[in-house]
Coordinates of C-alpha atoms in Angstrom, one line a residue:
M249 CA 21.3 0.7 -43.1
A250 CA 21.3 -1.6 -40.1
K251 CA 21.5 -5.3 -40.8
I252 CA 20.9 -7.5 -37.8
A253 CA 22.5 -10.9 -37.1
F254 CA 20.2 -12.6 -34.6
I255 CA 22.0 -14.9 -32.1
L256 CA 19.5 -17.6 -31.2
L257 CA 20.0 -19.9 -28.3
C258 CA 17.3 -22.7 -28.3
H259 CA 16.7 -26.2 -27.2
K260 CA 13.2 -27.3 -28.2
D261 CA 10.3 -26.9 -30.6
P262 CA 12.1 -27.2 -34.0
E263 CA 9.0 -26.2 -36.0
A264 CA 8.8 -22.9 -34.0
I265 CA 12.5 -22.3 -34.6
I266 CA 12.2 -22.8 -38.3
R267 CA 9.3 -20.4 -38.5
Q268 CA 11.2 -17.8 -36.4
A269 CA 14.3 -18.1 -38.6
Q270 CA 12.3 -17.8 -41.8
S271 CA 10.3 -14.8 -40.5
L272 CA 13.3 -12.8 -39.2
T273 CA 15.5 -13.5 -42.3
A274 CA 12.7 -12.7 -44.8
A275 CA 13.4 -8.9 -44.4
G276 CA 17.1 -9.3 -45.2
D277 CA 18.5 -9.9 -41.7
C278 CA 20.4 -13.0 -40.7
M279 CA 20.6 -15.6 -37.9
S280 CA 23.1 -17.8 -36.2
I281 CA 21.6 -20.7 -34.3
H282 CA 23.0 -22.7 -31.3
F283 CA 20.8 -25.7 -30.7
D284 CA 21.5 -27.3 -27.3
A285 CA 23.6 -30.4 -27.6
S286 CA 21.5 -32.1 -24.9
A287 CA 18.4 -31.8 -27.1
K288 CA 17.2 -34.5 -29.4
S289 CA 19.5 -34.9 -32.4
E290 CA 16.6 -35.5 -34.8
H291 CA 15.2 -32.1 -33.9
Y292 CA 18.5 -30.5 -34.8
D293 CA 18.6 -32.4 -38.0
R294 CA 15.1 -31.2 -38.8
I295 CA 16.1 -27.6 -38.3
R296 CA 19.2 -27.9 -40.4
E297 CA 17.4 -29.6 -43.2
A298 CA 14.6 -27.0 -43.3
L299 CA 17.0 -24.0 -43.3
R300 CA 19.7 -25.6 -45.5
D301 CA 19.0 -23.4 -48.5
N302 CA 18.6 -20.2 -46.6
P303 CA 21.8 -18.2 -47.1
N304 CA 20.9 -15.9 -44.2
V305 CA 21.1 -18.7 -41.6
T306 CA 24.2 -20.3 -40.1
F307 CA 24.8 -22.6 -37.2
A308 CA 27.4 -22.6 -34.3
K309 CA 30.2 -24.8 -35.4
K310 CA 30.3 -26.5 -32.0
R311 CA 27.2 -27.4 -30.0
I312 CA 27.4 -27.4 -26.2
K313 CA 25.2 -28.9 -23.5
C314 CA 23.8 -25.9 -21.7
G315 CA 22.6 -25.6 -18.1
W316 CA 20.9 -22.8 -16.3
G317 CA 23.4 -20.7 -14.4
E318 CA 26.4 -22.3 -16.0
W319 CA 29.2 -20.9 -18.1
S320 CA 27.9 -23.2 -20.9
L321 CA 25.3 -20.6 -21.8
V322 CA 28.0 -18.0 -22.4
A323 CA 30.2 -20.4 -24.3
A324 CA 27.3 -21.4 -26.6
T325 CA 26.6 -17.7 -27.2
L326 CA 30.2 -17.0 -28.1
N327 CA 30.2 -20.0 -30.5
A328 CA 27.1 -18.6 -32.3
V329 CA 28.5 -15.1 -32.3
E330 CA 31.8 -16.3 -34.0
A331 CA 29.8 -18.2 -36.6
A332 CA 27.8 -15.0 -37.3
I333 CA 30.9 -12.8 -37.6
E334 CA 32.4 -15.2 -40.2
A335 CA 29.1 -15.9 -42.2
F336 CA 27.7 -12.4 -42.2
P337 CA 30.4 -9.8 -42.8
R338 CA 27.8 -7.1 -43.6
A339 CA 25.9 -7.5 -40.3
T340 CA 26.0 -4.2 -38.3
H341 CA 24.3 -5.4 -35.1
F342 CA 24.1 -8.6 -33.2
Y343 CA 20.9 -9.3 -31.3
M344 CA 20.6 -12.0 -28.6
L345 CA 17.3 -14.0 -28.7
S346 CA 15.7 -17.1 -27.4
G347 CA 13.2 -19.3 -29.0
D348 CA 10.5 -17.7 -26.9
C349 CA 11.1 -14.2 -28.3
M350 CA 9.3 -12.5 -31.1
A351 CA 9.5 -9.2 -32.9
I352 CA 6.9 -6.6 -31.8
K353 CA 7.9 -4.0 -34.4
S354 CA 8.4 -4.2 -38.1
A355 CA 11.8 -4.8 -39.5
E356 CA 11.6 -1.4 -41.1
Y357 CA 11.1 0.2 -37.7
A358 CA 13.8 -1.9 -36.1
H359 CA 16.4 -1.0 -38.7
D360 CA 15.5 2.7 -38.6
Y361 CA 15.7 2.6 -34.8
L362 CA 19.2 1.2 -34.8
D363 CA 20.3 3.6 -37.5
R364 CA 19.1 6.5 -35.4
H365 CA 20.7 5.2 -32.1
D366 CA 24.4 4.5 -32.7
R367 CA 25.1 2.7 -29.4
D368 CA 25.1 -0.6 -27.7
F369 CA 21.9 -1.7 -25.8
I370 CA 22.7 -3.8 -22.8
E371 CA 21.7 -3.6 -19.2
S372 CA 24.9 -3.1 -17.1
Y373 CA 24.7 -2.0 -13.5
D374 CA 27.5 -2.1 -10.9
Y375 CA 27.4 -5.6 -9.6
L376 CA 28.4 -4.9 -6.0
N377 CA 26.8 -1.4 -5.5
S378 CA 23.5 -1.7 -7.3
D379 CA 20.3 -3.4 -6.1
W380 CA 19.8 -5.4 -9.4
I381 CA 20.1 -8.6 -7.3
K382 CA 17.1 -8.4 -4.9
T383 CA 17.7 -11.5 -2.8
G384 CA 20.1 -14.3 -2.4
W385 CA 23.8 -14.6 -3.1
K386 CA 25.7 -11.6 -4.4
E387 CA 29.4 -11.5 -3.7
E388 CA 29.3 -15.3 -3.3
R389 CA 28.6 -15.7 -7.1
L390 CA 32.1 -14.2 -7.8
I391 CA 34.6 -14.9 -5.0
Y392 CA 33.9 -18.7 -4.9
R393 CA 34.3 -21.1 -7.7
H394 CA 31.2 -22.9 -9.0
W395 CA 31.9 -26.1 -11.0
F396 CA 28.5 -27.8 -10.6
N397 CA 25.0 -27.0 -11.8
E398 CA 22.8 -25.8 -8.9
R399 CA 19.6 -27.3 -10.4
T400 CA 20.8 -30.7 -11.5
Q401 CA 23.7 -31.3 -9.0
K402 CA 22.4 -29.4 -6.0
K403 CA 24.2 -31.4 -3.3
R404 CA 27.6 -31.1 -5.0
F405 CA 27.0 -27.4 -5.8
Y406 CA 26.4 -26.5 -2.1
A407 CA 28.9 -29.0 -0.7
M408 CA 31.7 -27.3 -2.7
F409 CA 30.5 -23.9 -1.7
E410 CA 30.5 -24.8 2.0
L411 CA 33.9 -26.4 1.7
Q412 CA 35.5 -23.3 0.1
K413 CA 33.7 -21.1 2.7
R414 CA 35.1 -23.1 5.6
L415 CA 38.6 -23.2 4.2
G416 CA 38.5 -19.5 3.2
L417 CA 39.2 -20.4 -0.4
T418 CA 38.1 -17.1 -1.9
R419 CA 39.6 -15.5 -5.0
E420 CA 40.2 -12.0 -6.3
I421 CA 38.2 -10.4 -9.1
P422 CA 40.6 -9.5 -12.0
H423 CA 42.0 -6.2 -10.8
D424 CA 41.4 -4.1 -14.0
I425 CA 37.7 -4.9 -14.5
D426 CA 34.5 -3.8 -12.7
V427 CA 32.0 -6.5 -12.7
M428 CA 28.6 -5.4 -14.1
I429 CA 25.2 -7.2 -14.1
G430 CA 22.0 -7.0 -16.2
S431 CA 19.6 -8.8 -18.5
Q432 CA 21.2 -11.3 -20.9
W433 CA 19.1 -10.0 -23.8
W434 CA 21.3 -7.5 -25.6
C435 CA 21.8 -5.8 -28.9
L436 CA 25.5 -4.9 -29.7
R437 CA 27.2 -3.2 -32.6
R438 CA 29.6 -5.2 -34.8
Q439 CA 32.7 -3.4 -33.6
T440 CA 31.8 -4.1 -30.0
I441 CA 31.2 -7.8 -30.7
E442 CA 34.5 -8.1 -32.5
E443 CA 36.3 -6.4 -29.6
I444 CA 34.7 -8.9 -27.1
I445 CA 35.8 -11.8 -29.2
D446 CA 39.3 -10.4 -29.4
F447 CA 39.4 -9.7 -25.7
S448 CA 38.3 -13.2 -24.9
K449 CA 41.2 -14.7 -26.8
K450 CA 43.8 -12.4 -25.2
R451 CA 42.6 -12.4 -21.6
R452 CA 42.5 -16.0 -20.6
D453 CA 42.6 -14.9 -16.9
V454 CA 39.3 -13.1 -17.3
M455 CA 37.8 -16.1 -19.2
R456 CA 38.9 -18.5 -16.4
F457 CA 37.3 -16.2 -13.8
F458 CA 33.9 -16.0 -15.4
A459 CA 33.9 -19.7 -16.3
T460 CA 33.5 -20.6 -12.7
T461 CA 31.2 -17.8 -11.6
W462 CA 27.5 -18.5 -11.0
I463 CA 25.0 -17.2 -13.6
P464 CA 27.7 -15.6 -15.8
D465 CA 25.2 -14.9 -18.6
E466 CA 24.1 -12.0 -16.4
T467 CA 27.6 -10.6 -16.0
F468 CA 30.0 -11.6 -18.8
F469 CA 28.9 -9.5 -21.7
Q470 CA 27.6 -6.8 -19.4
T471 CA 31.1 -6.4 -17.9
L472 CA 33.1 -6.6 -21.1
V473 CA 30.9 -4.0 -22.9
R474 CA 31.5 -1.5 -20.0
H475 CA 35.2 -2.4 -20.1
L476 CA 35.7 -1.9 -23.8
V477 CA 33.1 0.7 -24.9
P478 CA 32.9 4.4 -23.8
E479 CA 30.0 5.0 -21.4
Q480 CA 28.3 7.6 -23.7
E481 CA 28.0 4.8 -26.4
I482 CA 26.1 2.5 -24.1
E483 CA 22.4 2.6 -23.3
S484 CA 21.8 0.5 -20.2
R485 CA 18.6 -1.1 -21.2
T486 CA 17.4 -4.1 -23.2
L487 CA 15.4 -3.8 -26.4
T488 CA 13.5 -6.9 -25.5
F489 CA 10.3 -6.4 -23.5
L490 CA 10.1 -8.8 -20.6
M491 CA 8.3 -8.8 -17.2
F492 CA 8.5 -10.9 -14.0
T493 CA 5.8 -11.7 -11.4
E494 CA 6.3 -11.1 -7.7
Y495 CA 7.5 -14.8 -7.5
G496 CA 10.3 -14.3 -10.0
M497 CA 8.6 -16.0 -12.9
P498 CA 8.5 -14.5 -16.4
V499 CA 5.2 -13.1 -17.5
V500 CA 3.9 -15.0 -20.5
F501 CA 2.1 -13.3 -23.4
Y502 CA -1.0 -14.6 -25.1
N503 CA -3.2 -13.8 -28.1
D504 CA -5.0 -10.8 -26.4
H505 CA -1.7 -9.0 -25.7
Y506 CA -1.1 -8.0 -29.3
D507 CA -2.0 -4.3 -29.0
L508 CA -0.2 -4.0 -25.6
L509 CA 3.0 -5.4 -27.0
L510 CA 3.0 -3.1 -30.1
S511 CA 2.7 0.0 -27.9
Q512 CA 5.9 -0.8 -25.8
D513 CA 9.2 1.0 -26.5
F514 CA 11.0 -2.3 -27.4
L515 CA 11.8 -4.2 -30.6
F516 CA 11.1 -7.8 -29.3
A517 CA 9.3 -9.4 -26.4
R518 CA 9.6 -12.6 -24.4
K519 CA 8.0 -15.0 -23.4
I520 CA 5.4 -15.6 -26.1
S521 CA 3.3 -18.6 -25.1
P522 CA 3.6 -21.7 -27.4
E523 CA -0.2 -21.8 -27.4
A524 CA -0.5 -18.1 -28.7
L525 CA -0.7 -19.2 -32.3
E526 CA -2.7 -16.2 -33.4
L527 CA -0.3 -13.8 -31.7
K528 CA 2.6 -15.5 -33.3
R529 CA 0.9 -15.3 -36.7
R530 CA 0.1 -11.6 -36.4
L531 CA 3.6 -10.7 -35.1
G532 CA 5.2 -12.7 -37.9
V533 CA 3.2 -10.8 -40.6
L534 CA 4.0 -7.5 -38.8
F535 CA 7.8 -7.9 -39.0
S536 CA 7.7 -8.0 -42.8
T537 CA 5.2 -5.2 -43.2
E538 CA 6.3 -1.7 -44.4
G539 CA 4.8 1.7 -43.6
V540 CA 3.5 0.8 -40.1
T541 CA 3.2 3.6 -37.6
F542 CA 3.6 2.7 -33.9
Q543 CA 2.0 4.7 -31.1
I544 CA 4.5 4.2 -28.2
S545 CA 2.8 4.5 -24.7
N546 CA 5.1 2.1 -22.8
E547 CA 2.6 1.5 -20.0
G548 CA 3.1 -2.3 -20.0
R549 CA 4.9 -2.9 -16.7
T550 CA 3.0 -0.3 -14.8
L551 CA -0.3 -1.6 -16.1
F552 CA 0.7 -5.2 -15.2
N553 CA 1.6 -4.3 -11.7
F554 CA -1.6 -2.4 -11.2
L555 CA -3.8 -5.2 -12.4
S556 CA -1.9 -8.0 -10.8
N557 CA -1.7 -6.3 -7.4
K558 CA -5.4 -5.7 -7.2
G559 CA -6.6 -7.4 -4.0
R560 CA -3.1 -7.5 -2.6
I561 CA -2.7 -3.9 -1.7
G562 CA -1.2 -3.3 1.7
R563 CA 0.5 -6.7 1.8
R564 CA 4.0 -5.6 0.8
F565 CA 5.2 -4.0 4.0
A566 CA 4.3 -6.4 6.8
P567 CA 4.7 -5.0 10.3
R568 CA 7.5 -6.3 12.5
F569 CA 6.7 -7.8 15.8
W570 CA 8.2 -4.9 17.7
E571 CA 5.9 -2.6 15.7
K572 CA 2.8 -4.6 16.7
E573 CA 3.8 -4.4 20.4
S574 CA 4.6 -0.7 20.5
S575 CA 2.1 2.1 20.8
L576 CA 2.0 5.8 19.9
G577 CA 0.9 6.6 23.4
R578 CA -2.6 6.3 25.1
E579 CA -2.8 10.1 25.5
R580 CA -2.1 10.9 21.9
E581 CA -4.5 11.6 19.0
L582 CA -3.6 10.7 15.4
L583 CA -5.8 12.5 12.9
I584 CA -5.7 10.9 9.5
I585 CA -7.1 12.6 6.4
V586 CA -7.8 10.0 3.7
C587 CA -8.3 11.2 0.2
K588 CA -7.6 9.9 -3.3
K589 CA -7.2 13.4 -4.7
W590 CA -4.0 14.4 -3.0
H591 CA -4.3 18.1 -4.0
V592 CA -7.7 18.3 -2.2
A593 CA -6.3 16.9 1.1
K594 CA -3.3 19.2 0.8
R595 CA -5.6 22.2 0.5
M596 CA -7.5 21.0 3.6
V597 CA -4.2 20.6 5.5
E598 CA -3.0 24.0 4.6
R599 CA -6.2 25.5 6.0
I600 CA -5.9 23.4 9.2
R601 CA -2.3 24.8 9.6
Q602 CA -3.7 28.4 9.3
M603 CA -6.7 27.9 11.6
T604 CA -5.3 25.7 14.3
N605 CA -2.0 24.9 16.0
I606 CA -2.1 21.2 15.1
P607 CA 1.1 20.1 13.2
C608 CA 0.3 18.5 9.8
V609 CA 2.3 16.1 7.6
E610 CA 1.1 15.3 4.1
Y611 CA 1.3 11.9 2.3
L612 CA 4.4 10.6 4.2
F613 CA 3.6 6.9 3.3
N614 CA 2.9 7.6 -0.3
D615 CA 5.1 10.4 -1.5
E616 CA 8.9 9.9 -1.3
A617 CA 9.4 13.7 -1.6
C618 CA 7.1 14.5 1.4
H619 CA 9.0 16.9 3.6
L620 CA 10.0 15.3 6.9
P621 CA 12.4 16.4 9.6
D622 CA 15.6 14.4 10.1
L623 CA 14.7 11.5 12.4
G624 CA 17.9 9.6 12.3
G625 CA 17.4 8.0 8.9
I626 CA 14.1 6.2 9.6
Q627 CA 12.4 8.7 7.3
S628 CA 14.9 8.3 4.5
T629 CA 13.1 5.7 2.3
M630 CA 9.6 4.6 1.7
G631 CA 10.4 1.1 2.8
K632 CA 11.7 2.3 6.2
R633 CA 8.7 4.5 6.7
H634 CA 6.3 1.5 6.2
R635 CA 8.3 -1.0 8.1
H636 CA 8.8 1.3 11.2
R637 CA 5.5 3.0 10.9
R638 CA 4.7 3.4 14.6
A639 CA 8.2 4.3 15.5
L640 CA 8.2 7.0 12.8
M641 CA 4.9 8.3 14.1
R642 CA 6.1 8.4 17.7
M643 CA 9.2 10.3 16.6
L644 CA 7.0 12.9 14.8
F645 CA 4.9 13.4 17.9
D646 CA 8.1 13.9 19.9
Y647 CA 9.6 16.2 17.2
Y648 CA 6.6 18.5 17.1
K649 CA 6.2 18.3 21.0
T650 CA 2.5 17.6 20.5
D651 CA -0.2 15.1 21.5
R652 CA -2.2 15.8 18.3
L653 CA -1.0 15.2 14.8
V654 CA -2.6 15.4 11.4
V655 CA -1.3 13.2 8.5
C656 CA -2.6 12.4 5.0
M657 CA -2.9 8.9 3.6
D658 CA -4.2 7.4 0.4
P659 CA -7.2 5.1 0.6
A660 CA -5.0 2.3 -0.7
N661 CA -3.1 2.2 2.6
L662 CA -5.7 0.1 4.3
D663 CA -3.1 -1.9 6.2
L664 CA -1.7 1.3 7.8
L665 CA -5.2 2.5 8.7
E666 CA -6.0 -0.8 10.4
D667 CA -2.7 -0.8 12.2
F668 CA -3.1 2.7 13.6
G669 CA -6.7 2.0 14.3
R670 CA -5.8 -0.8 16.6
D671 CA -3.3 1.3 18.6
R672 CA -4.1 2.4 22.2
S673 CA -3.9 6.0 21.1
T674 CA -7.0 7.8 19.7
T675 CA -7.2 7.5 16.0
R676 CA -9.7 9.6 14.0
L677 CA -10.3 9.3 10.2
L678 CA -11.7 12.0 7.9
E679 CA -12.5 10.4 4.6
I680 CA -12.8 13.1 1.9
E681 CA -15.0 11.6 -0.9
C682 CA -14.5 13.4 -4.2
Q683 CA -16.3 13.1 -7.6
F684 CA -14.2 11.6 -10.3
S685 CA -14.9 12.8 -13.9
D686 CA -13.8 10.7 -16.8
E687 CA -11.3 13.4 -17.7
Y688 CA -9.8 13.4 -14.2
L689 CA -9.5 9.6 -14.3
I690 CA -7.8 9.7 -17.7
D691 CA -5.3 12.2 -16.3
H692 CA -4.8 9.9 -13.3
I693 CA -4.2 6.9 -15.5
V694 CA -1.5 8.8 -17.4
R695 CA 0.1 10.1 -14.1
A696 CA 0.1 6.6 -12.7
G697 CA 1.9 5.3 -15.8
L698 CA -1.0 3.0 -16.8
A699 CA -1.0 4.7 -20.2
G700 CA 1.3 7.1 -22.0
A701 CA 0.7 10.4 -23.7
C702 CA 0.5 8.6 -27.1
T703 CA -1.9 5.9 -26.0
P704 CA -5.0 6.0 -28.2
R705 CA -7.9 7.4 -26.2
E706 CA -10.1 4.3 -26.9
K707 CA -7.5 2.2 -25.1
V708 CA -7.4 4.5 -22.1
E709 CA -11.2 4.6 -22.0
R710 CA -11.2 0.8 -21.7
L711 CA -9.3 1.2 -18.4
L712 CA -11.8 3.7 -17.0
P713 CA -14.3 1.2 -15.5
T714 CA -11.4 -0.8 -13.8
V715 CA -9.8 2.3 -12.3
R716 CA -13.2 3.8 -11.2
N717 CA -14.2 0.5 -9.6
D718 CA -10.8 0.2 -7.9
M719 CA -11.4 3.6 -6.2
I720 CA -14.9 2.6 -5.1
H721 CA -13.5 -0.7 -3.8
E722 CA -10.9 1.1 -1.7
S723 CA -13.7 3.2 -0.1
D724 CA -15.8 0.1 0.5
Q725 CA -12.9 -1.7 2.2
M726 CA -12.7 1.2 4.6
R727 CA -16.3 1.0 5.4
D728 CA -16.1 -2.8 5.9
A729 CA -13.2 -2.2 8.4
E730 CA -15.7 -0.4 10.6
F731 CA -13.2 2.1 12.1
E732 CA -14.2 4.0 15.1
N733 CA -14.3 7.8 14.7
H734 CA -14.7 7.5 11.0
H735 CA -16.0 10.8 9.6
H736 CA -17.0 11.7 6.0
L737 CA -16.6 14.9 4.0
R738 CA -18.4 14.5 0.7
E739 CA -18.1 16.8 -2.2
M740 CA -21.8 16.6 -2.9
D741 CA -23.0 17.2 0.7
P742 CA -24.3 20.5 1.8
S743 CA -21.7 22.8 3.4
E744 CA -23.2 22.4 6.9
V745 CA -22.8 18.6 6.8
G746 CA -19.1 19.0 6.0
V747 CA -18.6 21.6 8.8
R748 CA -20.0 19.1 11.4
A749 CA -17.7 16.3 10.1
V750 CA -14.6 18.5 10.3
A751 CA -15.6 19.9 13.7
D752 CA -16.0 16.4 15.1
F753 CA -12.8 15.2 13.4
L754 CA -10.6 18.0 14.8
T755 CA -12.7 18.6 17.9
V756 CA -12.7 22.3 17.1
P757 CA -15.6 24.9 17.3
S758 CA -18.0 25.0 14.3
A759 CA -16.7 28.5 13.3
T760 CA -13.2 27.1 12.9
A761 CA -14.5 24.1 11.0
E762 CA -16.5 26.4 8.7
A763 CA -13.4 28.5 7.9
I764 CA -11.5 25.3 7.0
V765 CA -14.2 23.7 4.9
N766 CA -15.3 26.8 3.0
V767 CA -11.9 27.4 1.5
E768 CA -12.2 28.6 -2.1
Q769 CA -12.0 25.8 -4.7
L770 CA -11.4 23.0 -2.1
F771 CA -12.5 20.3 -4.5
A772 CA -11.3 21.9 -7.8
D773 CA -9.1 19.8 -10.1

């Protein structure tokens, strides 16, 4: 049976550390603690005194002053790991934690999970070829030497970087390793940990290299695990649930996040707020409880993005200045079908193709898989389509050799609708307004990843008002924008009203519009 040695790096709140250690070791696991040497000595003494009689707790033999982005974090981790290897010979797994982490599953569940999955859990993506680093330095972290702390010695840090850059003092990455990157929160098997310690003692060249890289806690273990362990024995993920805001700040969990945390496919979570005393109490009790069944829905990140992005939809892809100044062409007509139910709009588009000679493109700004012709790469990613929206549309007009084009968009694309509505070309909108039953919205919530197949129905139903109001809000925003040539096709309207709307939208005879609107099961789900 799995026995976990928790590797705890911490620097504050001694009472919380004591409670964390007592809780995690009560179920038979163990812990090795590194308490930052720059923290108050009386805090360290308090921790040691409180845990002195706990045989499942040990401490790193050497304490190090740690700084963000420094090698000191890795060195402190290695010291705690070596202490754990020596003190706990029966430990099968080593789990990296911080003082802000707490278990969100029972010890029984965690042990069973690790027994069933004989592998190392660590995020490890190719450093140079992946997009794990979104902005800022990439190669510079490795090929230049970083001796100073960027946060506390900013002038020295950047002065040394600029000096090396001017003098061309770059260095080679050790030839036999491929640098990887990922989250520093890992869970590794004992054999892997022992191989890492052995490697670190034999390969001083690799240790010297990482010692002067920047933010090595995101690369050192990630690289060595990939170097030492067969790929099929590694799962490139963390077992610690964590999220970040758009501003790169970690999401903090509070008392009302208990149910959400338990439903995620992770064993721990960070960061738990110091003020979330009730959440900490409930999670502490949970870890020692036996016989608990967990319904895993794993909707946390998707749900957070949905709720936090409300009111900011359409802000992500800002138009470039050359897009603002360009035009589709004064003589052209862009016909936009706006509908939340994509399958309804696609049925409408198929009938338009059959009854007219107007080229049609489906949800090109929403669906990565939307079929588009080769336009020189501008159509290849969703980001490019949004950034070069007008250029893309001009190229589609040219490709189809037409002055009239039908496209489908989601009501959430208000920024696109406003942009095209300001163009010198003629833009017409047909908003298809559908009815949304509770069952349809529940299916939509699952498809959107806001809930999982195992999410209890009562939890999903609590989301229904928010999702329904969100759809109503999108329609209200379109009305408030007061678009010219804005036509409406409502599911509840008589057929003749819809025929007039489609005839005006497409400028086609009523008979053609009637054949389009009266397609069988147009609004069926």
